[in-house]
Amino acid sequence: MDNTGFTVTFVRHGETDHNKNNIMQTFTDVPLNETGYTQANLLGKKLKDFHFTKVYSSDMIRTQETAKCILSNSEYSQTLSVILDPRVQERNFGELEGQNGLIWVKKAIEWSKKERKSILQYDLEDRAAESYKEFVSRIFSFFDEIDGKPGENILVVSHGLWIMTLMELLTIQADRFDFHTSLDNMKERLRESMKNTAVTTIKIIKNSNSKTNIELLTCSDISHLS
């Protein structure tokens, strides 16, 4: 691929006490804990030379705090305002909110093996929960609006399943996206996007009369934590 297009860097928020204790948090507004702030600042130092031109965050405090830590360490983007967008919130799991996260994981794995589909497509039998179809619609409502000038860098601070689901969609929707990457072990890498402050970067080239070109540059990078 050529050097036109723009890049989008997706970051999962830093650790919260709910993350630490494996408690489901989607719409519960839990702040970063001490480890989370350390993770976010370490990432900010790693990204300090990135010249971000736009910064988006979900309206949850944990993503806002992560975004602010990244910008506070930036050489070029400290004065940017964070654009809050509820469309990049985590998937709503309804009655599972506040419960052990392994409950959903266990059910999703069992369903995935039976149906031979991705665990991300699993729907709970709970009308208050957001369905996979609704979640995908919300993700694309945001993603399809992202636009940038050639060479522009955009930062999006979101949540683990949101980022993981978007990346999977980009790889499987061949009618919409021409997906490229030189990275190996994609499935294993995508699972790492669930780790706090994991970084995934893509280059986007939009074509009015054909598919959108997507190049995966980094996937679930947590090297700043080592």
PDB file of C-alpha atoms in Angstrom:
ATOM      1  CA  MET A   1       0.000   0.000   0.000  1.00  0.00           C
ATOM      2  CA  ASP A   2       1.119   3.559  -0.625  1.00  0.00           C
ATOM      3  CA  ASN A   3       1.677   6.346   1.861  1.00  0.00           C
ATOM      4  CA  THR A   4      -1.663   8.120   1.434  1.00  0.00           C
ATOM      5  CA  GLY A   5      -4.464   7.749   3.927  1.00  0.00           C
ATOM      6  CA  PHE A   6      -4.581   8.465   7.635  1.00  0.00           C
ATOM      7  CA  THR A   7      -3.953   6.427  10.769  1.00  0.00           C
ATOM      8  CA  VAL A   8      -6.200   5.649  13.715  1.00  0.00           C
ATOM      9  CA  THR A   9      -4.742   4.432  16.995  1.00  0.00           C
ATOM     10  CA  PHE A  10      -7.142   2.520  19.240  1.00  0.00           C
ATOM     11  CA  VAL A  11      -6.306   2.205  22.934  1.00  0.00           C
ATOM     12  CA  ARG A  12      -8.066   0.260  25.635  1.00  0.00           C
ATOM     13  CA  HIS A  13      -8.363   2.190  28.901  1.00  0.00           C
ATOM     14  CA  GLY A  14      -6.067   1.583  31.866  1.00  0.00           C
ATOM     15  CA  GLU A  15      -6.864  -0.774  34.722  1.00  0.00           C
ATOM     16  CA  THR A  16      -9.729  -0.195  37.156  1.00  0.00           C
ATOM     17  CA  ASP A  17     -10.502  -2.039  40.379  1.00  0.00           C
ATOM     18  CA  HIS A  18     -13.291  -3.847  38.514  1.00  0.00           C
ATOM     19  CA  ASN A  19     -10.727  -5.068  35.954  1.00  0.00           C
ATOM     20  CA  LYS A  20      -8.439  -6.175  38.742  1.00  0.00           C
ATOM     21  CA  ASN A  21     -11.232  -8.165  40.400  1.00  0.00           C
ATOM     22  CA  ASN A  22     -12.675  -9.492  37.105  1.00  0.00           C
ATOM     23  CA  ILE A  23     -16.001  -7.700  37.551  1.00  0.00           C
ATOM     24  CA  MET A  24     -18.100  -6.837  34.495  1.00  0.00           C
ATOM     25  CA  GLN A  25     -18.151  -3.089  33.872  1.00  0.00           C
ATOM     26  CA  THR A  26     -19.849  -1.674  30.841  1.00  0.00           C
ATOM     27  CA  PHE A  27     -22.006   1.290  31.860  1.00  0.00           C
ATOM     28  CA  THR A  28     -20.694   1.393  35.445  1.00  0.00           C
ATOM     29  CA  ASP A  29     -18.474   4.467  35.650  1.00  0.00           C
ATOM     30  CA  VAL A  30     -15.380   3.168  37.451  1.00  0.00           C
ATOM     31  CA  PRO A  31     -12.208   5.332  37.516  1.00  0.00           C
ATOM     32  CA  LEU A  32      -8.653   4.150  36.926  1.00  0.00           C
ATOM     33  CA  ASN A  33      -6.845   2.710  39.894  1.00  0.00           C
ATOM     34  CA  GLU A  34      -3.191   3.424  40.673  1.00  0.00           C
ATOM     35  CA  THR A  35      -2.001   0.724  38.274  1.00  0.00           C
ATOM     36  CA  GLY A  36      -4.267   2.125  35.577  1.00  0.00           C
ATOM     37  CA  TYR A  37      -2.757   5.595  35.894  1.00  0.00           C
ATOM     38  CA  THR A  38       0.734   4.116  35.724  1.00  0.00           C
ATOM     39  CA  GLN A  39      -0.172   2.152  32.585  1.00  0.00           C
ATOM     40  CA  ALA A  40      -1.715   5.199  30.910  1.00  0.00           C
ATOM     41  CA  ASN A  41       1.272   7.416  31.679  1.00  0.00           C
ATOM     42  CA  LEU A  42       3.713   4.783  30.428  1.00  0.00           C
ATOM     43  CA  LEU A  43       1.736   4.629  27.202  1.00  0.00           C
ATOM     44  CA  GLY A  44       1.703   8.405  27.004  1.00  0.00           C
ATOM     45  CA  LYS A  45       5.486   8.453  27.198  1.00  0.00           C
ATOM     46  CA  LYS A  46       5.699   5.858  24.433  1.00  0.00           C
ATOM     47  CA  LEU A  47       3.347   7.874  22.203  1.00  0.00           C
ATOM     48  CA  LYS A  48       4.800  11.272  23.104  1.00  0.00           C
ATOM     49  CA  ASP A  49       6.144  11.876  19.592  1.00  0.00           C
ATOM     50  CA  PHE A  50       2.861  11.022  17.881  1.00  0.00           C
ATOM     51  CA  HIS A  51       1.222  14.162  16.529  1.00  0.00           C
ATOM     52  CA  PHE A  52      -2.447  13.394  17.117  1.00  0.00           C
ATOM     53  CA  THR A  53      -4.864  15.750  15.403  1.00  0.00           C
ATOM     54  CA  LYS A  54      -8.109  14.434  16.933  1.00  0.00           C
ATOM     55  CA  VAL A  55      -8.783  12.494  20.116  1.00  0.00           C
ATOM     56  CA  TYR A  56     -11.965  10.559  20.813  1.00  0.00           C
ATOM     57  CA  SER A  57     -12.968   8.823  24.027  1.00  0.00           C
ATOM     58  CA  SER A  58     -16.055   7.087  25.326  1.00  0.00           C
ATOM     59  CA  ASP A  59     -17.820   9.133  27.977  1.00  0.00           C
ATOM     60  CA  MET A  60     -16.746   6.753  30.738  1.00  0.00           C
ATOM     61  CA  ILE A  61     -14.336   8.223  33.291  1.00  0.00           C
ATOM     62  CA  ARG A  62     -11.811   5.393  32.794  1.00  0.00           C
ATOM     63  CA  THR A  63     -11.358   6.206  29.106  1.00  0.00           C
ATOM     64  CA  GLN A  64     -11.332   9.950  29.693  1.00  0.00           C
ATOM     65  CA  GLU A  65      -8.611   9.618  32.332  1.00  0.00           C
ATOM     66  CA  THR A  66      -6.567   7.375  30.016  1.00  0.00           C
ATOM     67  CA  ALA A  67      -6.852   9.876  27.169  1.00  0.00           C
ATOM     68  CA  LYS A  68      -5.808  12.751  29.420  1.00  0.00           C
ATOM     69  CA  CYS A  69      -2.732  10.826  30.619  1.00  0.00           C
ATOM     70  CA  ILE A  70      -1.697  10.148  27.017  1.00  0.00           C
ATOM     71  CA  LEU A  71      -2.120  13.794  26.007  1.00  0.00           C
ATOM     72  CA  SER A  72      -0.356  15.148  29.089  1.00  0.00           C
ATOM     73  CA  ASN A  73       2.795  13.290  28.022  1.00  0.00           C
ATOM     74  CA  SER A  74       2.567  14.373  24.383  1.00  0.00           C
ATOM     75  CA  GLU A  75       5.104  16.677  22.747  1.00  0.00           C
ATOM     76  CA  TYR A  76       2.568  17.894  20.178  1.00  0.00           C
ATOM     77  CA  SER A  77      -0.996  17.218  21.298  1.00  0.00           C
ATOM     78  CA  GLN A  78      -1.280  18.473  24.886  1.00  0.00           C
ATOM     79  CA  THR A  79      -3.739  21.236  23.984  1.00  0.00           C
ATOM     80  CA  LEU A  80      -6.196  18.990  22.134  1.00  0.00           C
ATOM     81  CA  SER A  81      -9.692  18.655  23.551  1.00  0.00           C
ATOM     82  CA  VAL A  82     -10.988  15.122  24.021  1.00  0.00           C
ATOM     83  CA  ILE A  83     -14.161  14.498  22.012  1.00  0.00           C
ATOM     84  CA  LEU A  84     -16.532  12.336  24.071  1.00  0.00           C
ATOM     85  CA  ASP A  85     -18.590   9.879  22.048  1.00  0.00           C
ATOM     86  CA  PRO A  86     -20.869   7.279  23.686  1.00  0.00           C
ATOM     87  CA  ARG A  87     -20.725   5.171  20.517  1.00  0.00           C
ATOM     88  CA  VAL A  88     -17.280   3.906  21.578  1.00  0.00           C
ATOM     89  CA  GLN A  89     -18.567   2.644  24.931  1.00  0.00           C
ATOM     90  CA  GLU A  90     -18.218  -1.016  25.830  1.00  0.00           C
ATOM     91  CA  ARG A  91     -20.951  -3.482  24.895  1.00  0.00           C
ATOM     92  CA  ASN A  92     -23.805  -3.394  27.403  1.00  0.00           C
ATOM     93  CA  PHE A  93     -24.223  -6.788  29.078  1.00  0.00           C
ATOM     94  CA  GLY A  94     -27.368  -5.932  30.991  1.00  0.00           C
ATOM     95  CA  GLU A  95     -27.926  -8.032  34.111  1.00  0.00           C
ATOM     96  CA  LEU A  96     -24.332  -9.311  34.056  1.00  0.00           C
ATOM     97  CA  GLU A  97     -23.136  -5.832  35.017  1.00  0.00           C
ATOM     98  CA  GLY A  98     -21.261  -6.047  38.320  1.00  0.00           C
ATOM     99  CA  GLN A  99     -20.951  -9.847  38.178  1.00  0.00           C
ATOM    100  CA  ASN A 100     -17.910 -12.027  37.593  1.00  0.00           C
ATOM    101  CA  GLY A 101     -16.745 -11.625  33.991  1.00  0.00           C
ATOM    102  CA  LEU A 102     -16.021 -15.332  33.665  1.00  0.00           C
ATOM    103  CA  ILE A 103     -19.775 -15.984  33.585  1.00  0.00           C
ATOM    104  CA  TRP A 104     -20.054 -14.420  30.129  1.00  0.00           C
ATOM    105  CA  VAL A 105     -16.766 -15.941  28.939  1.00  0.00           C
ATOM    106  CA  LYS A 106     -17.844 -19.466  29.883  1.00  0.00           C
ATOM    107  CA  LYS A 107     -21.250 -19.122  28.209  1.00  0.00           C
ATOM    108  CA  ALA A 108     -19.741 -17.503  25.107  1.00  0.00           C
ATOM    109  CA  ILE A 109     -17.119 -20.234  24.684  1.00  0.00           C
ATOM    110  CA  GLU A 110     -19.718 -22.996  25.007  1.00  0.00           C
ATOM    111  CA  TRP A 111     -21.960 -21.272  22.452  1.00  0.00           C
ATOM    112  CA  SER A 112     -19.040 -20.622  20.118  1.00  0.00           C
ATOM    113  CA  LYS A 113     -18.045 -24.299  20.048  1.00  0.00           C
ATOM    114  CA  LYS A 114     -21.622 -25.369  19.408  1.00  0.00           C
ATOM    115  CA  GLU A 115     -22.387 -22.802  16.705  1.00  0.00           C
ATOM    116  CA  ARG A 116     -18.856 -22.604  15.279  1.00  0.00           C
ATOM    117  CA  LYS A 117     -18.939 -18.837  15.397  1.00  0.00           C
ATOM    118  CA  SER A 118     -16.842 -16.184  17.110  1.00  0.00           C
ATOM    119  CA  ILE A 119     -17.490 -15.765  20.830  1.00  0.00           C
ATOM    120  CA  LEU A 120     -17.962 -12.058  20.116  1.00  0.00           C
ATOM    121  CA  GLN A 121     -21.244 -12.853  18.343  1.00  0.00           C
ATOM    122  CA  TYR A 122     -22.771 -14.488  21.413  1.00  0.00           C
ATOM    123  CA  ASP A 123     -26.030 -12.910  22.631  1.00  0.00           C
ATOM    124  CA  LEU A 124     -27.252 -13.199  26.195  1.00  0.00           C
ATOM    125  CA  GLU A 125     -30.854 -14.182  26.889  1.00  0.00           C
ATOM    126  CA  ASP A 126     -31.410 -10.814  28.500  1.00  0.00           C
ATOM    127  CA  ARG A 127     -33.486  -8.129  26.812  1.00  0.00           C
ATOM    128  CA  ALA A 128     -31.643  -5.435  28.745  1.00  0.00           C
ATOM    129  CA  ALA A 129     -28.344  -6.528  27.182  1.00  0.00           C
ATOM    130  CA  GLU A 130     -27.106  -5.135  23.885  1.00  0.00           C
ATOM    131  CA  SER A 131     -27.276  -7.689  21.089  1.00  0.00           C
ATOM    132  CA  TYR A 132     -24.339  -8.372  18.794  1.00  0.00           C
ATOM    133  CA  LYS A 133     -26.285  -6.836  15.910  1.00  0.00           C
ATOM    134  CA  GLU A 134     -26.963  -3.668  17.904  1.00  0.00           C
ATOM    135  CA  PHE A 135     -23.337  -3.508  19.012  1.00  0.00           C
ATOM    136  CA  VAL A 136     -22.033  -3.845  15.450  1.00  0.00           C
ATOM    137  CA  SER A 137     -24.416  -1.129  14.280  1.00  0.00           C
ATOM    138  CA  ARG A 138     -23.133   1.220  16.985  1.00  0.00           C
ATOM    139  CA  ILE A 139     -19.492   0.448  16.187  1.00  0.00           C
ATOM    140  CA  PHE A 140     -19.930   1.157  12.477  1.00  0.00           C
ATOM    141  CA  SER A 141     -21.971   4.278  13.197  1.00  0.00           C
ATOM    142  CA  PHE A 142     -18.772   5.683  14.694  1.00  0.00           C
ATOM    143  CA  PHE A 143     -16.193   4.035  12.472  1.00  0.00           C
ATOM    144  CA  ASP A 144     -17.846   5.040   9.197  1.00  0.00           C
ATOM    145  CA  GLU A 145     -17.717   8.697  10.251  1.00  0.00           C
ATOM    146  CA  ILE A 146     -13.989   8.714  11.010  1.00  0.00           C
ATOM    147  CA  ASP A 147     -12.157  10.721   8.405  1.00  0.00           C
ATOM    148  CA  GLY A 148      -8.788  12.383   8.170  1.00  0.00           C
ATOM    149  CA  LYS A 149      -6.456  14.147   5.817  1.00  0.00           C
ATOM    150  CA  PRO A 150      -3.490  12.237   4.337  1.00  0.00           C
ATOM    151  CA  GLY A 151      -0.905  11.704   7.067  1.00  0.00           C
ATOM    152  CA  GLU A 152      -3.277  12.645   9.874  1.00  0.00           C
ATOM    153  CA  ASN A 153      -3.194  10.685  13.165  1.00  0.00           C
ATOM    154  CA  ILE A 154      -6.379  10.101  15.181  1.00  0.00           C
ATOM    155  CA  LEU A 155      -6.537   8.624  18.698  1.00  0.00           C
ATOM    156  CA  VAL A 156      -9.547   6.662  19.954  1.00  0.00           C
ATOM    157  CA  VAL A 157      -9.610   5.537  23.601  1.00  0.00           C
ATOM    158  CA  SER A 158     -12.232   2.852  24.027  1.00  0.00           C
ATOM    159  CA  HIS A 159     -12.830  -0.573  25.573  1.00  0.00           C
ATOM    160  CA  GLY A 160     -11.555  -4.109  25.072  1.00  0.00           C
ATOM    161  CA  LEU A 161     -14.526  -5.815  23.427  1.00  0.00           C
ATOM    162  CA  TRP A 162     -15.303  -2.733  21.337  1.00  0.00           C
ATOM    163  CA  ILE A 163     -11.812  -2.734  19.817  1.00  0.00           C
ATOM    164  CA  MET A 164     -11.663  -6.510  19.487  1.00  0.00           C
ATOM    165  CA  THR A 165     -15.047  -6.621  17.727  1.00  0.00           C
ATOM    166  CA  LEU A 166     -14.122  -3.819  15.323  1.00  0.00           C
ATOM    167  CA  MET A 167     -10.874  -5.535  14.343  1.00  0.00           C
ATOM    168  CA  GLU A 168     -12.676  -8.816  13.728  1.00  0.00           C
ATOM    169  CA  LEU A 169     -15.290  -7.054  11.581  1.00  0.00           C
ATOM    170  CA  LEU A 170     -12.587  -5.428   9.472  1.00  0.00           C
ATOM    171  CA  THR A 171     -11.072  -8.826   8.749  1.00  0.00           C
ATOM    172  CA  ILE A 172     -14.286 -10.682   7.883  1.00  0.00           C
ATOM    173  CA  GLN A 173     -16.318  -8.111   5.947  1.00  0.00           C
ATOM    174  CA  ALA A 174     -14.512  -8.602   2.656  1.00  0.00           C
ATOM    175  CA  ASP A 175     -17.305  -6.901   0.720  1.00  0.00           C
ATOM    176  CA  ARG A 176     -16.548  -3.609   2.480  1.00  0.00           C
ATOM    177  CA  PHE A 177     -12.886  -3.730   3.430  1.00  0.00           C
ATOM    178  CA  ASP A 178      -9.659  -4.696   1.727  1.00  0.00           C
ATOM    179  CA  PHE A 179      -7.700  -5.772   4.801  1.00  0.00           C
ATOM    180  CA  HIS A 180      -3.901  -6.068   4.801  1.00  0.00           C
ATOM    181  CA  THR A 181      -1.289  -6.798   7.433  1.00  0.00           C
ATOM    182  CA  SER A 182       2.259  -8.109   7.614  1.00  0.00           C
ATOM    183  CA  LEU A 183       1.686  -9.229  11.207  1.00  0.00           C
ATOM    184  CA  ASP A 184       1.386 -12.913  12.037  1.00  0.00           C
ATOM    185  CA  ASN A 185      -0.647 -14.734  14.716  1.00  0.00           C
ATOM    186  CA  MET A 186      -3.615 -12.399  14.227  1.00  0.00           C
ATOM    187  CA  LYS A 187      -6.080 -14.347  16.364  1.00  0.00           C
ATOM    188  CA  GLU A 188      -3.666 -14.487  19.282  1.00  0.00           C
ATOM    189  CA  ARG A 189      -2.830 -10.812  18.881  1.00  0.00           C
ATOM    190  CA  LEU A 190      -6.499  -9.795  18.863  1.00  0.00           C
ATOM    191  CA  ARG A 191      -7.062 -11.505  22.204  1.00  0.00           C
ATOM    192  CA  GLU A 192      -4.363  -9.259  23.645  1.00  0.00           C
ATOM    193  CA  SER A 193      -6.549  -6.212  22.882  1.00  0.00           C
ATOM    194  CA  MET A 194      -8.382  -7.069  26.088  1.00  0.00           C
ATOM    195  CA  LYS A 195      -5.305  -6.085  28.089  1.00  0.00           C
ATOM    196  CA  ASN A 196      -5.377  -2.636  29.640  1.00  0.00           C
ATOM    197  CA  THR A 197      -3.767   0.126  27.511  1.00  0.00           C
ATOM    198  CA  ALA A 198      -3.189  -2.279  24.601  1.00  0.00           C
ATOM    199  CA  VAL A 199      -2.559  -0.310  21.385  1.00  0.00           C
ATOM    200  CA  THR A 200      -3.857  -1.193  17.924  1.00  0.00           C
ATOM    201  CA  THR A 201      -3.127   1.061  14.935  1.00  0.00           C
ATOM    202  CA  ILE A 202      -4.579   0.945  11.444  1.00  0.00           C
ATOM    203  CA  LYS A 203      -4.069   2.953   8.276  1.00  0.00           C
ATOM    204  CA  ILE A 204      -7.241   3.833   6.385  1.00  0.00           C
ATOM    205  CA  ILE A 205      -7.492   4.727   2.707  1.00  0.00           C
ATOM    206  CA  LYS A 206     -11.053   5.540   1.682  1.00  0.00           C
ATOM    207  CA  ASN A 207     -12.030   5.117  -1.961  1.00  0.00           C
ATOM    208  CA  SER A 208     -15.344   6.547  -3.130  1.00  0.00           C
ATOM    209  CA  ASN A 209     -15.932   3.877  -5.772  1.00  0.00           C
ATOM    210  CA  SER A 210     -14.419   0.791  -4.143  1.00  0.00           C
ATOM    211  CA  LYS A 211     -13.625  -0.900  -0.859  1.00  0.00           C
ATOM    212  CA  THR A 212     -11.962   0.906   2.022  1.00  0.00           C
ATOM    213  CA  ASN A 213      -8.339  -0.153   2.337  1.00  0.00           C
ATOM    214  CA  ILE A 214      -7.307  -1.116   5.866  1.00  0.00           C
ATOM    215  CA  GLU A 215      -3.715  -1.855   6.831  1.00  0.00           C
ATOM    216  CA  LEU A 216      -3.120  -3.180  10.333  1.00  0.00           C
ATOM    217  CA  LEU A 217       0.143  -1.629  11.527  1.00  0.00           C
ATOM    218  CA  THR A 218       0.222  -2.695  15.184  1.00  0.00           C
ATOM    219  CA  CYS A 219      -2.085  -5.031  17.077  1.00  0.00           C
ATOM    220  CA  SER A 220      -2.606  -5.150  20.831  1.00  0.00           C
ATOM    221  CA  ASP A 221       0.833  -3.756  21.603  1.00  0.00           C
ATOM    222  CA  ILE A 222       1.630  -3.634  25.332  1.00  0.00           C
ATOM    223  CA  SER A 223       5.400  -3.262  25.047  1.00  0.00           C
ATOM    224  CA  HIS A 224       5.201  -0.029  27.066  1.00  0.00           C
ATOM    225  CA  LEU A 225       4.308  -2.137  30.128  1.00  0.00           C
ATOM    226  CA  SER A 226       7.445  -4.289  30.044  1.00  0.00           C
TER     227      SER A 226
END
